[in-house]
XYZ file of C-alpha atoms in Angstrom:
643
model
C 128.581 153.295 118.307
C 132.071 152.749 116.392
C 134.898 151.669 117.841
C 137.711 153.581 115.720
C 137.176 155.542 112.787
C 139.400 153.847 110.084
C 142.168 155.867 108.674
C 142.056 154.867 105.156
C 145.803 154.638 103.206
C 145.792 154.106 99.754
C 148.943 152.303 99.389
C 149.968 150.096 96.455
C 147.751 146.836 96.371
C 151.220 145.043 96.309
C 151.878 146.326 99.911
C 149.008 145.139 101.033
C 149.573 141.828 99.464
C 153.307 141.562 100.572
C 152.099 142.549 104.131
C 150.074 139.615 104.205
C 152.147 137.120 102.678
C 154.491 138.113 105.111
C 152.340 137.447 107.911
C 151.325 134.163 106.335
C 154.707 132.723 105.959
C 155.974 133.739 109.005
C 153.241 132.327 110.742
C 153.795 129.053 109.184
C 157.290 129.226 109.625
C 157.040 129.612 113.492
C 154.068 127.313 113.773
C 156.089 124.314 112.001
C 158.709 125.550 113.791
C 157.062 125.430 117.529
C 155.408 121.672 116.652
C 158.354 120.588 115.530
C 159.532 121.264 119.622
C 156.177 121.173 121.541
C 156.313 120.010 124.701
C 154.146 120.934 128.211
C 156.877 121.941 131.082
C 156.994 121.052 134.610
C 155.941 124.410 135.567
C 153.101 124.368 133.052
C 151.645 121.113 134.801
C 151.641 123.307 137.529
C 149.088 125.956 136.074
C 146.938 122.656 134.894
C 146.876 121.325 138.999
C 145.130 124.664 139.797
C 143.009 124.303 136.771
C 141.742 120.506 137.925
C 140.956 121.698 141.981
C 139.280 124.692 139.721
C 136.731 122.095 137.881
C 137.140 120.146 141.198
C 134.987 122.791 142.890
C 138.211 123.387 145.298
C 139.009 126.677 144.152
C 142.052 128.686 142.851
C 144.514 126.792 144.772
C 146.870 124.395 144.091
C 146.453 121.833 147.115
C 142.784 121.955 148.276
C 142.258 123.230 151.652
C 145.467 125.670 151.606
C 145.130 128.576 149.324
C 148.019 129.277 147.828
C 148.327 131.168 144.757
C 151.148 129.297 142.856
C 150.596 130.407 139.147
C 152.312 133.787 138.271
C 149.598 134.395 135.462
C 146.015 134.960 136.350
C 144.992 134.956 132.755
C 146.157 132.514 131.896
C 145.303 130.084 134.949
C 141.735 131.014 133.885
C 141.844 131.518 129.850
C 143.583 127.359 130.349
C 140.138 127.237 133.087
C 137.001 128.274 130.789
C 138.419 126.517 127.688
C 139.067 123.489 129.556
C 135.200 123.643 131.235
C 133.728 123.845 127.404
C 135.653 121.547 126.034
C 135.601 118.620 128.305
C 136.454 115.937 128.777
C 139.158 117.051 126.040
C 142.431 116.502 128.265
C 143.961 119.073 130.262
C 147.494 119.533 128.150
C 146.035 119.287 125.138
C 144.163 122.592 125.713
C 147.074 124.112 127.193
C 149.197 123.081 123.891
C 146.552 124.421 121.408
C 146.107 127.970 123.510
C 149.784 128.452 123.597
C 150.087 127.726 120.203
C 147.479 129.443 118.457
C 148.685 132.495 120.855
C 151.937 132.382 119.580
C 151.046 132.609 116.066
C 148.157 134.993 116.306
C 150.187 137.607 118.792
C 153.050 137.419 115.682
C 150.540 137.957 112.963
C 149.268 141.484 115.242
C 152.608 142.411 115.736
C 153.470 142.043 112.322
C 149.649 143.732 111.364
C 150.812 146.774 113.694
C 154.028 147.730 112.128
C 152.496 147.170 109.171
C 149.803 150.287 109.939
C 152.630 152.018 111.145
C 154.249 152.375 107.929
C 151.669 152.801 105.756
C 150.895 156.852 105.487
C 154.573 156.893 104.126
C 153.540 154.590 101.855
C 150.761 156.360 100.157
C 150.967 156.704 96.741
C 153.918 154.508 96.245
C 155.202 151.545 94.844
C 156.354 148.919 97.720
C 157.003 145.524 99.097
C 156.450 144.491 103.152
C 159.558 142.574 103.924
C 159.396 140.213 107.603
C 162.456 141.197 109.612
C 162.246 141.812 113.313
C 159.722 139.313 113.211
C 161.649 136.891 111.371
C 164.356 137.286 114.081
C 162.541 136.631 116.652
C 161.147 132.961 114.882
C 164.448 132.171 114.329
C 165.796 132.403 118.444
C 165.046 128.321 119.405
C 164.067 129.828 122.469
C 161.319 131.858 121.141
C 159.906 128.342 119.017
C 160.960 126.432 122.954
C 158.341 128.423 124.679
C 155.772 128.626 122.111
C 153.869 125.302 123.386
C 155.559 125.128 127.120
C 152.107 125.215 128.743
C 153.202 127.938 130.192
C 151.999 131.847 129.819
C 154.364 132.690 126.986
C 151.900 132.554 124.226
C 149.758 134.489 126.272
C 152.413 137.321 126.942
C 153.380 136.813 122.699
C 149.446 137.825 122.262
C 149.310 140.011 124.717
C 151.864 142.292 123.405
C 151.091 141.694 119.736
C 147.478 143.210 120.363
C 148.741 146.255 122.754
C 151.219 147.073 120.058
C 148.452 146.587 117.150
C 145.917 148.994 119.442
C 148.703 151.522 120.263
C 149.832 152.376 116.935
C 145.909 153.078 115.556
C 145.210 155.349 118.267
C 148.334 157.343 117.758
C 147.020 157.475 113.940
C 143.412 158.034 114.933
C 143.660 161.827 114.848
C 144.324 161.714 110.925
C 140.659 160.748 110.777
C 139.741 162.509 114.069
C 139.620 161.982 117.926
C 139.474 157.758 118.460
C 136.083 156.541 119.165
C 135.209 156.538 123.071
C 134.426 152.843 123.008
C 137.872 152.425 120.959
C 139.421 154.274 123.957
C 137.682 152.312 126.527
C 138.983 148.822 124.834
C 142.828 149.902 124.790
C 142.640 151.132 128.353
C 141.005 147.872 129.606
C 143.779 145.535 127.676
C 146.204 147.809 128.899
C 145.015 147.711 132.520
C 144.938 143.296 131.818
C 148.829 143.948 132.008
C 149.442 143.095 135.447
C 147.071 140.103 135.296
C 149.077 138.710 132.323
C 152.227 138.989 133.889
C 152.892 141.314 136.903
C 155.881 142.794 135.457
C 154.180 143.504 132.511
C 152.543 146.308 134.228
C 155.649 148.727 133.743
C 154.359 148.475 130.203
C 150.417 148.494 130.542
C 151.195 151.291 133.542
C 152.674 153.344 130.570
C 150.035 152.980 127.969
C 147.645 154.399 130.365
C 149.966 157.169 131.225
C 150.075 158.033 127.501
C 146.602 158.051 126.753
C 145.360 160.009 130.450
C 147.600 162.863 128.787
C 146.247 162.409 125.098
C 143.130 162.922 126.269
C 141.755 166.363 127.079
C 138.633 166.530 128.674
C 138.065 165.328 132.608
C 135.153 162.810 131.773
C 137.086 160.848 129.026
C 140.418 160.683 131.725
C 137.674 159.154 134.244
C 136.846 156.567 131.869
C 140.325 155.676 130.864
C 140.962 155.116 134.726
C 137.601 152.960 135.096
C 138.307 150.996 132.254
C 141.671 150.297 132.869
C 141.593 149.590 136.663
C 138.590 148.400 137.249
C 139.430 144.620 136.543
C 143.089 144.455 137.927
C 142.323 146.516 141.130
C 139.305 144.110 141.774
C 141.336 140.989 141.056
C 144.009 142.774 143.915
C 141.329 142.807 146.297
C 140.663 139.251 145.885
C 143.832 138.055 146.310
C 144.696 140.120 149.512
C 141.316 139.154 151.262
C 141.580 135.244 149.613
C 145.541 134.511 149.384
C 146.715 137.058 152.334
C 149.546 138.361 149.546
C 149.857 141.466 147.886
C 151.119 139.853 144.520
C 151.392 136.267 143.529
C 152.878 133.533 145.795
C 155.261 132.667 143.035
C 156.955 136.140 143.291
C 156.863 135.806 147.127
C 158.729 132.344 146.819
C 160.999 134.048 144.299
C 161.429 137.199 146.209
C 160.948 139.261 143.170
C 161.535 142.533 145.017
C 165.333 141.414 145.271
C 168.456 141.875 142.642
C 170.306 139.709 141.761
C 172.867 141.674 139.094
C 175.833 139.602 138.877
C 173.411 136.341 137.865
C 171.403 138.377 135.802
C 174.266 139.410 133.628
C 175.164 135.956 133.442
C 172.267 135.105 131.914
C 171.702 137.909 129.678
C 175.416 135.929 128.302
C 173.407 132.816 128.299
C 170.644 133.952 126.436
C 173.064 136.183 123.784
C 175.910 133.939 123.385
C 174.297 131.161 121.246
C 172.444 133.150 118.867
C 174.781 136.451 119.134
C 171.634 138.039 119.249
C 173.035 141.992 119.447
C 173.767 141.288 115.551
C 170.298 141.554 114.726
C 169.773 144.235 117.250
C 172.393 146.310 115.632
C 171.764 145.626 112.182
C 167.737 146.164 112.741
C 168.626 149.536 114.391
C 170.312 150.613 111.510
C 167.690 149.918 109.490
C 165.131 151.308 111.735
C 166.782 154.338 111.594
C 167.530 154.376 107.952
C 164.002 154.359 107.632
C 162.959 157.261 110.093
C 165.513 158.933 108.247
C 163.762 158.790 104.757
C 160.195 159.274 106.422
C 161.376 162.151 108.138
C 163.121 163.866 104.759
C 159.811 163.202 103.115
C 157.591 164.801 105.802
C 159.687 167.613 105.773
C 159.268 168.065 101.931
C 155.137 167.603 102.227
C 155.769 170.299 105.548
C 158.855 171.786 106.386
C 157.100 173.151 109.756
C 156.296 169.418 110.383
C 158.971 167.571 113.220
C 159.576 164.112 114.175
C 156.937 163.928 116.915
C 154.334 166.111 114.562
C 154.659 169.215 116.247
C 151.578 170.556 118.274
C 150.863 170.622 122.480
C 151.958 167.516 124.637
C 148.935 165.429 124.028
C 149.405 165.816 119.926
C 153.006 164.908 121.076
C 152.331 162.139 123.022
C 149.501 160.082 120.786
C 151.838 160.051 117.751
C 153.149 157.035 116.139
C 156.856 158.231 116.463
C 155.629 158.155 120.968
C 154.734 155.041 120.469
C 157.611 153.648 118.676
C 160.022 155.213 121.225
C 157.437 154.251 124.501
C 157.647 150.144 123.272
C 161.606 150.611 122.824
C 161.912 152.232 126.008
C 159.353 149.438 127.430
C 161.359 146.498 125.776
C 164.500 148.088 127.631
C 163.028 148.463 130.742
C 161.757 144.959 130.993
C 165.216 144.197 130.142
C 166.990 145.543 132.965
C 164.016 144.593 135.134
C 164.556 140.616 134.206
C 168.544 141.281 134.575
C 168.473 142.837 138.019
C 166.164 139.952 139.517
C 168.928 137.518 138.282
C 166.800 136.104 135.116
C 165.644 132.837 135.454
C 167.011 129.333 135.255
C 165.096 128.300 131.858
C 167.359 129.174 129.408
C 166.163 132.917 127.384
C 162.565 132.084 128.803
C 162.515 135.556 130.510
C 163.934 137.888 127.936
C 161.629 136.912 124.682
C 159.071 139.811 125.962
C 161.532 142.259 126.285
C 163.245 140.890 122.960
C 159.726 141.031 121.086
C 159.476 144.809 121.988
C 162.558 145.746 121.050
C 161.893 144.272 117.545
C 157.600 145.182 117.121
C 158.742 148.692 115.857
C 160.374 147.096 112.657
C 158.922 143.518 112.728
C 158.081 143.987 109.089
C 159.696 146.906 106.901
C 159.132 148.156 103.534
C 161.036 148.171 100.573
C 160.284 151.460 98.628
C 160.332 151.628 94.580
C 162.599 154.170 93.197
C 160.231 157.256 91.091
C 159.800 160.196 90.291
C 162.672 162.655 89.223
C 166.088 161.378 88.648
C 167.512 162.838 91.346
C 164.465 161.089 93.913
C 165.147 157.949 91.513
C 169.020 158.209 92.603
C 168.063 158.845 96.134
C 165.323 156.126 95.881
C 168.370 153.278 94.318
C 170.429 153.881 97.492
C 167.604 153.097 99.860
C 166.373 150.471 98.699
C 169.232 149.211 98.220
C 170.511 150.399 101.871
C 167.072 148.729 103.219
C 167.498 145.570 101.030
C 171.463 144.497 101.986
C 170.418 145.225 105.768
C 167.901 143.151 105.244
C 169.590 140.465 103.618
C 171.974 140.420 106.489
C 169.120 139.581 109.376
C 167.847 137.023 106.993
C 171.284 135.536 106.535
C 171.443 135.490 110.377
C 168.421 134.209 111.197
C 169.178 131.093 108.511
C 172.541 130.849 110.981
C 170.445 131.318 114.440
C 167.496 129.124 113.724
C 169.573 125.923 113.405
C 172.244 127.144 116.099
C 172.934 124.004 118.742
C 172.229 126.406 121.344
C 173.934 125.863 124.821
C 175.162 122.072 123.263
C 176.757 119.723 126.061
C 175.676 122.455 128.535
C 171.944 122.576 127.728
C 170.885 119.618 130.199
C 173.468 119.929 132.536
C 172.630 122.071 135.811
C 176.230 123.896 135.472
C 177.477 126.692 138.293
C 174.683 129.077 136.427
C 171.634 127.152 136.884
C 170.584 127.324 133.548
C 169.917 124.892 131.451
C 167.385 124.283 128.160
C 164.395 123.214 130.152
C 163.002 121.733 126.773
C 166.127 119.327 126.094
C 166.169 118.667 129.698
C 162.868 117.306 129.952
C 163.061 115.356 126.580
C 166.480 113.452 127.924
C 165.213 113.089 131.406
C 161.810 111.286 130.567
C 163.356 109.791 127.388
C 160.313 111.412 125.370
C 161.641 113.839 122.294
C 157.841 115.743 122.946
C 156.896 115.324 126.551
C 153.631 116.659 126.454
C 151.072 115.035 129.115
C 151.309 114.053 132.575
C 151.499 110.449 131.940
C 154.787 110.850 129.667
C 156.346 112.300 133.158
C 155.966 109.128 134.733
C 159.161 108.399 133.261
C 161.024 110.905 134.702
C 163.549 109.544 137.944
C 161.064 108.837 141.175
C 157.421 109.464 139.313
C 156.598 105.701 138.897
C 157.975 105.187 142.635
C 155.274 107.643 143.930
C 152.110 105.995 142.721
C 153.478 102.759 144.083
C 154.553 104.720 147.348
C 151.246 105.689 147.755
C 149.569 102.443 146.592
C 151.302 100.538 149.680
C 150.324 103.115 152.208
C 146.849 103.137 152.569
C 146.680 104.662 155.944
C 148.598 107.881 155.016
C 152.283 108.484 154.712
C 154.547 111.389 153.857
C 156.864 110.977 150.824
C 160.367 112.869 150.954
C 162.445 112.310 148.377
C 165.394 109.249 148.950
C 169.021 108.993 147.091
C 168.053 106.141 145.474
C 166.117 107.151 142.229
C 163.493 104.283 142.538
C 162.150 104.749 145.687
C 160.902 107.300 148.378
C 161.692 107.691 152.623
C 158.720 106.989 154.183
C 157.330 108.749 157.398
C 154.179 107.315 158.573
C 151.030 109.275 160.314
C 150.647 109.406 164.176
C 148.966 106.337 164.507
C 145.355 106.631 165.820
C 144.297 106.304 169.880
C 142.002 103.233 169.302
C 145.244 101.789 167.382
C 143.464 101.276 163.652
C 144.567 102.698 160.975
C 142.703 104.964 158.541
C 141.828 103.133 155.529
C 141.997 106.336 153.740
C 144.627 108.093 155.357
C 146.458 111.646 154.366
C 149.253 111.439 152.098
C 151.704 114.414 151.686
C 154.529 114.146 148.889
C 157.592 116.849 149.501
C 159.535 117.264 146.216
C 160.545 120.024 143.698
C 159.257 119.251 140.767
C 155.506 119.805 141.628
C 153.915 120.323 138.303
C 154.507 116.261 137.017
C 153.843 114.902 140.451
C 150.846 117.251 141.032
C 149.309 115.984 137.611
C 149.582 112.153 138.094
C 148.359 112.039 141.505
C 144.981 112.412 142.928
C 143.660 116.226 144.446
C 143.308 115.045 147.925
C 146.825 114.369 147.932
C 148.966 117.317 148.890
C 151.770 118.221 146.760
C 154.548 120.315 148.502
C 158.291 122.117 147.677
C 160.695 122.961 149.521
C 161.388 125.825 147.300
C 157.569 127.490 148.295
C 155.684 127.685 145.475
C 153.298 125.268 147.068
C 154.479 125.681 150.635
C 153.399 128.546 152.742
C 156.260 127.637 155.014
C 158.824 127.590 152.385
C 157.225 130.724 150.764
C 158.076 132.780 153.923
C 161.474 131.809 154.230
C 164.500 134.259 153.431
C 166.460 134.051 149.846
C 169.238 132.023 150.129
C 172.072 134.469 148.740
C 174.236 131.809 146.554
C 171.082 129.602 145.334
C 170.277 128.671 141.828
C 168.224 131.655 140.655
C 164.555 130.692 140.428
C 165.135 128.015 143.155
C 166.375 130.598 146.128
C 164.675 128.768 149.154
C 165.007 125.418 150.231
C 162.855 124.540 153.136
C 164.326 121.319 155.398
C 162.233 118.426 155.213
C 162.145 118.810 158.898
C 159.596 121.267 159.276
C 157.503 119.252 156.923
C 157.115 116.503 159.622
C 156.511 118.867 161.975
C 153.517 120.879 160.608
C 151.938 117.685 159.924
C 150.629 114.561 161.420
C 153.939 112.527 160.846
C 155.124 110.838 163.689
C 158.307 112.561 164.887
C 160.407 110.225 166.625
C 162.494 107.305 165.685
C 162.631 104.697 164.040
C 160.036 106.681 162.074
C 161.334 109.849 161.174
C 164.305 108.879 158.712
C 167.630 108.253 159.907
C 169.249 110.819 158.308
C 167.117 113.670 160.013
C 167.539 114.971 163.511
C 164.738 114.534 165.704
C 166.107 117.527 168.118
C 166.100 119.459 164.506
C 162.363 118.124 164.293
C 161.234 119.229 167.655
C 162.269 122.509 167.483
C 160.394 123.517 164.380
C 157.930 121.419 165.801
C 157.982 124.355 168.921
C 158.994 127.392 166.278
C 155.180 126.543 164.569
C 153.762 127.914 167.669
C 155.471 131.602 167.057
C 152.291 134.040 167.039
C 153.055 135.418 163.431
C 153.716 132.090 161.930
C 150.623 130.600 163.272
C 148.640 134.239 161.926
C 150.758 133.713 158.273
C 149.345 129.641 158.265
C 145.531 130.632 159.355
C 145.365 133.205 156.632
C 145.824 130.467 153.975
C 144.369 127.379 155.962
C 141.509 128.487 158.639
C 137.724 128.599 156.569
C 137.242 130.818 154.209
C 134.577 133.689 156.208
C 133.758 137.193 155.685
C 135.822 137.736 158.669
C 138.911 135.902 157.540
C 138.653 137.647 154.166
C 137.870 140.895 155.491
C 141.200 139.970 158.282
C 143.659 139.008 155.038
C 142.573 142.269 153.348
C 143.492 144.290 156.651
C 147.021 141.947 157.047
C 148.180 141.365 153.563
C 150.561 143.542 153.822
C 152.524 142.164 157.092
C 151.841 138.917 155.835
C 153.849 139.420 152.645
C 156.731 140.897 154.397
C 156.830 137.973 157.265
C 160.066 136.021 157.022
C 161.233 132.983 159.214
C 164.320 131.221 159.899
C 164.941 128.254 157.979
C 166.960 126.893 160.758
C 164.341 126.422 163.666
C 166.888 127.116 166.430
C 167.334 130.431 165.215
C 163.818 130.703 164.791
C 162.720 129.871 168.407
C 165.556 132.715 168.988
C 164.217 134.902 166.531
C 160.415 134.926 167.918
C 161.813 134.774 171.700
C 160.276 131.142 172.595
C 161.912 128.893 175.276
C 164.187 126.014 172.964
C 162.743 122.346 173.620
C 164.786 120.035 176.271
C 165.655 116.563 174.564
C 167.946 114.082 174.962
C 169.062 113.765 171.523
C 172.306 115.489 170.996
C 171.969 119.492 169.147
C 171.847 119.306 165.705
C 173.993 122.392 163.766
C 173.565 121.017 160.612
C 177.423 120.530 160.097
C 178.861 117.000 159.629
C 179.112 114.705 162.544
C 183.072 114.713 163.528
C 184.547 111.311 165.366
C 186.967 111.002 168.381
């Protein structure tokens, strides 16, 4: 069976040869461009400690025993997964910086590909040159080179949309040749479908593709396969993760409560991301040009046809698979994702969040051609002024990209953790560890408190909990309840509370568990209400007190630190016992059972929406249980005021 018949355009061979040298040095330029600032971020070591319990035998999870979801990308968790299991014992962040890479580069070389088919019936018969321009934009955003070896899903997305636009634009050409092969049909809907799995936002865009094509199509049997195609994987996957994780999406949007807005912050850092680079300069001058272009393809349509219009005339499902649909459906998608990002208040890696949305915006005139004047001397006349319209337009992206590319960014602001939250993760991470490419575990150890945990955990061989001290070269200590018979575990459990989970998660071993207070790790913290002035992407913080309770930490002085309440400690101690917390903890802790499974599926949906008090007096209040009787004086978490 074929997949697509091939439209065949029988353009100049030098478009086809600018078209590729385009691709070719753009490539290169972003490749050198992205080694010359690879690096693996905190957050990527994260995706790599699910990938280890994964090889481990533990499962998807990120401490073994708990499942907890805390990569936002499935995709990618497992893409990083079934390279890593062929290519052992090849270290873990050395896959994950080769994937991202060679993502990167190979979604801008389909992007580039797919405009390139989009322009080419226009091109038929003429003399022309491929010029790079949205896509050289985007290269030249330090952002867009940042997050091009992060470790993180960002190559992935870059692929992922480079091939969706690529597929999109030959099946609204396919009818030139005739109807697009079924198995052709079956392939888009199934990478459109993989949306939500790449990124669960991405699914306003994969959503729409299937939209599209469910009206193309006109007979009942091929709308049935478009449906089977494209949800058969992602509404499987969503079955999983209710019955396994007890969540209706990924814990990482639960701990960043992506269902809220955030405007005000958002704006803030759509300024962030736009005030470096001036970034609408581009975006105006590129529209122009865009435009310019539809323009002259439009007057030369209407010379072949004059019946002919913009969308090709013809019932909705002519309308809708044409390639002037699908230019305004990624636009529309770009702007959506856009305001999407903006209202959840961005994030706090600087531009991280908008390069999808910026990528769409720019696929419909990544590359654009630069049309010979011919013919009469009137078209010759006509032909001068757009080339030469095309060309100084042109010129002027180039010139800014030249400007952009070696901009200093945010400058003394990029590693500071200002009123916005924002900072340049990369530059961050470099200054912090004192590495200019920190790109393995190990090179983390440098970063404030790393070294201090492995010796932490070397001198307590009989368990301890780690929280985080104000001195930078050590940890508090909170030892286990010591045994009945009185001797200690030689092997005991070891718990480390911190933030940065991804570098501490990496250099120690999996039967240590790794905990936030923020929840990506932390059921607890997970379930917690968003904290209406906190730094955006860090909205809950979780008291170390309830840590020591839910464990086996001893919770009275002298060993819980000094600086703690034990009242405080008690009382979430008693607030553990509420009936929905306890049902919200079994879902991710008790065995994994048909019944459990089978319970999570039934519950996923009250579990997601479960919230408790991060103050456990107002939580005993909150699920109506009696408040402990101490003698230690009530703790209100204000400071302690003197006679």
């Amino acid at each position: 069976m074929r997949l697509v018949r091939r439209a065949s355009f029988p353009y100049d061979i030098t478009v086809r040869a600018s078209l590729w040298t385009s691709v070719v040095v753009v490539a290169a330029l972003f490749g050198w461009g992205a080694w010359q600032r690879r690096w693996i971020a905190d957050d990527g070591l994260i995706v790599l400690r699910t990938v280890r319990n994964l090889l481990a035998g533990n499962g998807p999870v990120f401490n073994a025993g708990e499942r907890v979801e805390a990569n936002t990308s499935v995709v990618w968790t497992y893409l990083v997964y079934g390279v890593s299991a062929l290519t052992r014992p090849l270290q873990l962040e050395y896959v994950a910086l080769a994937l991202a890479l060679g993502l990167s580069l190979l979604g801008l070389a389909m992007l580039m590909l797919g405009t390139g088919r989009l322009f080419a019936p226009s091109l038929v018969g003429r003399r022309a040159i491929m010029l790079p321009a949205g896509a050289l934009a985007y290269i030249a955003v330090p952002p867009a080179r940042d997050f091009a070896t992060s470790g993180l899903e960002s190559g992935l997305v870059t692929a992922y949309l480079g091939l969706l636009w690529w597929m999109m634009v030959c099946w609204s050409q396919a009818r030139r040749s005739g109807p697009p092969g079924r198995w052709f049909t079956g392939v888009l809907a199934f990478v459109a479908g993989c949306s939500v799995l790449v990124r669960p936002e991405l699914a306003l865009i994969g959503g729409g593709v299937l939209i599209m094509m469910l009206i193309a199509e006109r007979t009942g049997r091929g709308r049935l396969e478009i449906v089977a195609a494209g949800g058969l994987l992602p509404v499987g996957y969503q079955i999983f993760r209710m019955g396994y994780y007890g969540l209706l999406f990924p814990g990482t949007a639960l701990a960043k409560d992506a269902g809220g807005d955030k405007w005000s912050q958002g704006l803030v850092y759509l300024s962030n991301f736009n005030g470096p680079y001036a970034i609408w300069v581009p975006l105006l001058l590129l529209t122009g040009l865009g435009l310019v272009l539809w323009a002259s393809a439009r007057r030369r349509k209407e010379q072949k046809d004059p019946a002919a219009t913009s969308f090709g005339g013809g019932p909705l499902n002519r309308t809708v698979q044409s390639p002037a649909a699908v230019v305004i459906f990624i636009v529309v998608s770009g702007l959506l994702q856009a305001v999407y990002w903006i209202r959840q208040g961005g994030d706090f890696m600087h531009g991280r969040v908008l390069l999808a949305p910026l990528l769409c915006l720019l696929a419909p005139v990544a590359v654009v051609p630069v049309v010979f004047p011919e013919g009469t001397r009137l078209t010759r006349e006509a032909g001068y002024w757009l080339a030469g319209t095309v060309s100084a337009l042109w010129m002027c992206v180039a010139g800014w990209a030249l400007w952009a590319a070696n901009s200093p960014g945010l400058g003394d602001d990029a590693t500071r953790v200002t009123y916005t939250g924002i900072v340049d993760e990369r530059r961050f991470y470099a200054q912090a560890t004192g590495h200019a490419h920190p790109l393995t575990a190990a090179d983390y150890l440098d970063y404030p408190r790393m070294r201090a945990v492995l010796v932490a955990l070397n001198n307590t061989p009989e368990g301890a909990l780690l929280l985080p001290s104000g001195n930078y070269d050590q940890w508090d200590l909170v030892p286990p309840i010591p045994p009945k018979d009185g001797i200690p575990p030689r092997n005991g459990p070891h718990t480390v509370f911190f933030t940065n989970l991804g570098m501490v998660g990496m250099n120690v071993a999996l039967d240590v568990r790794v905990i936030d207070q923020i929840g990506l790790a932390n059921p607890l913290a997970a379930h917690t209400a968003r904290l209406q002035h906190g730094r955006i992407g860090h909205d809950k913080n979780l008291f170390p007190d309830w840590v020591i309770a839910d464990g086996p930490w001893v919770k009275w002085y002298p060993g819980v630190p000094g600086y703690l309440d034990q009242k405080f400690v008690q009382q979430a101690e008693a607030a553990l016992k509420c009936e929905g917390t306890q049902q919200v903890l079994n879902s991710v802790r008790a065995p994994m059972t048909f019944h459990r499974f089978f319970s999570n599926l039934l519950h996923s949906v009250q579990f997601t929406r479960y919230r408790i008090d991060r103050v456990p007096r107002y939580e005993l209040i909150r699920c109506g249980l009696a408040i402990p009787e101490t003698g230690a004086p009530e703790y209100t978490g204000l400071p302690a005021t003197g006679p």
